[in-house]
Amino acid sequence: MKLSIIIVSYNESRFLEKAVGSCLDQDYDDYEIIIGDDGSDDGSVDIIKRYAETNNIKYFVMERNAKYYIPSIRVSDIIKRALEIADGQYVCVLSGDDFFVDMGRFREHTEFLDTHSAYSAVYSKYEEYHEKSRRSIAAGSYCNWRSLFWSGMYAHISCFTFRKKIYEDNQLLDKMCDDTGLTYSIAIAGKWHTLPSVTMAYRQRDGSIMHKADKLELSIIELMLLQDVLNKKKMISGSLSRYYKPLSYCRKRRTHLKEEKYHKYIEACNGYDNNILKEIIDSEKKIKPKLKINGLQIISLLCYLFYGFFRKAYKLIDHR
């Protein structure tokens, strides 16, 4: 098997047919689909079973009996379980509400990896898809500058196709295998190459879990990733700049970490070494993040600032 597509689903009954259909319509046939469902209760599992009866689709359903629910960890568990049963030489991951827009995506990505053994992954652009509008953004072009990822830029995991060898060689992080955690593992495993085509539509939904998360929650998740990175001994010098901002933000608001809505994150970090959240909560005085900044990190931060400026400018022009 050349390629395994992992689809992560939770209550995506309105969108699953679009997601699965965009895989089945590809001009490529050496692939399998693995759907990991997070215990949906909206009829998604029935849709998955119907597809599995007539197509090359494996699936499993996760039980939802966890003491606390953290979406990033649940998604990570689904991806890791799917990787265990994947037969493909290469892997790509798709959310159940997103879909591919380029029917040559599988062929183009696998052909590149077949002929460029020095690369661990290939990346292509995506477009944001809204109910009333559809707008292409050039996020993929920035990912040629790896320093931008280290400075905190988001790289959508569904834009990647990566070698399963990354998983087989135990190069993934232990806990965090969601969008950012898996992208981090890909980034330190080797080079990735960006293709100019737009191949995936990222559906923007106002009521999604990530849209409802506040800035402190997002910063906490970054520090959970940092804890995993430190425990796995996967820290590299350039990656320090990625964590400067969430470290600073959480330290300035350390009293809020004791609020009930953040308890599940604190509990998820207990029992593991390098418990950064606990250290922040237990600190009695205001402490500035003690991170040494080298030349690469300064360039990373400057790139991030320029990226944010041009992104805001683009949105203003686009709205006009």
PDB file of C-alpha atoms in Angstrom, residues 2 27 50 64 95 124 156 162 207 215 241 246 253 273 286:
ATOM      1  CA  LYS A   2       1.428   3.370  -0.992  1.00  0.00           C
ATOM      2  CA  ASP A  27      -7.223  10.030  -9.760  1.00  0.00           C
ATOM      3  CA  ARG A  50     -22.159   2.358   5.038  1.00  0.00           C
ATOM      4  CA  ARG A  64     -16.119   8.488  25.425  1.00  0.00           C
ATOM      5  CA  SER A  95     -10.495  16.255   9.641  1.00  0.00           C
ATOM      6  CA  SER A 124       0.678  22.100  -0.245  1.00  0.00           C
ATOM      7  CA  HIS A 156      -2.413  22.734   8.927  1.00  0.00           C
ATOM      8  CA  PHE A 162       4.540  12.392   5.411  1.00  0.00           C
ATOM      9  CA  GLY A 207     -18.987  26.933  16.836  1.00  0.00           C
ATOM     10  CA  LYS A 215      -6.165  32.494  24.398  1.00  0.00           C
ATOM     11  CA  SER A 241      11.156  30.755  20.149  1.00  0.00           C
ATOM     12  CA  PRO A 246       2.772  31.003  25.588  1.00  0.00           C
ATOM     13  CA  ARG A 253      -2.063  34.976  34.132  1.00  0.00           C
ATOM     14  CA  ASP A 273       8.008  15.021  34.273  1.00  0.00           C
ATOM     15  CA  LYS A 286       6.438  37.104  38.827  1.00  0.00           C
TER      16      LYS A 286
END
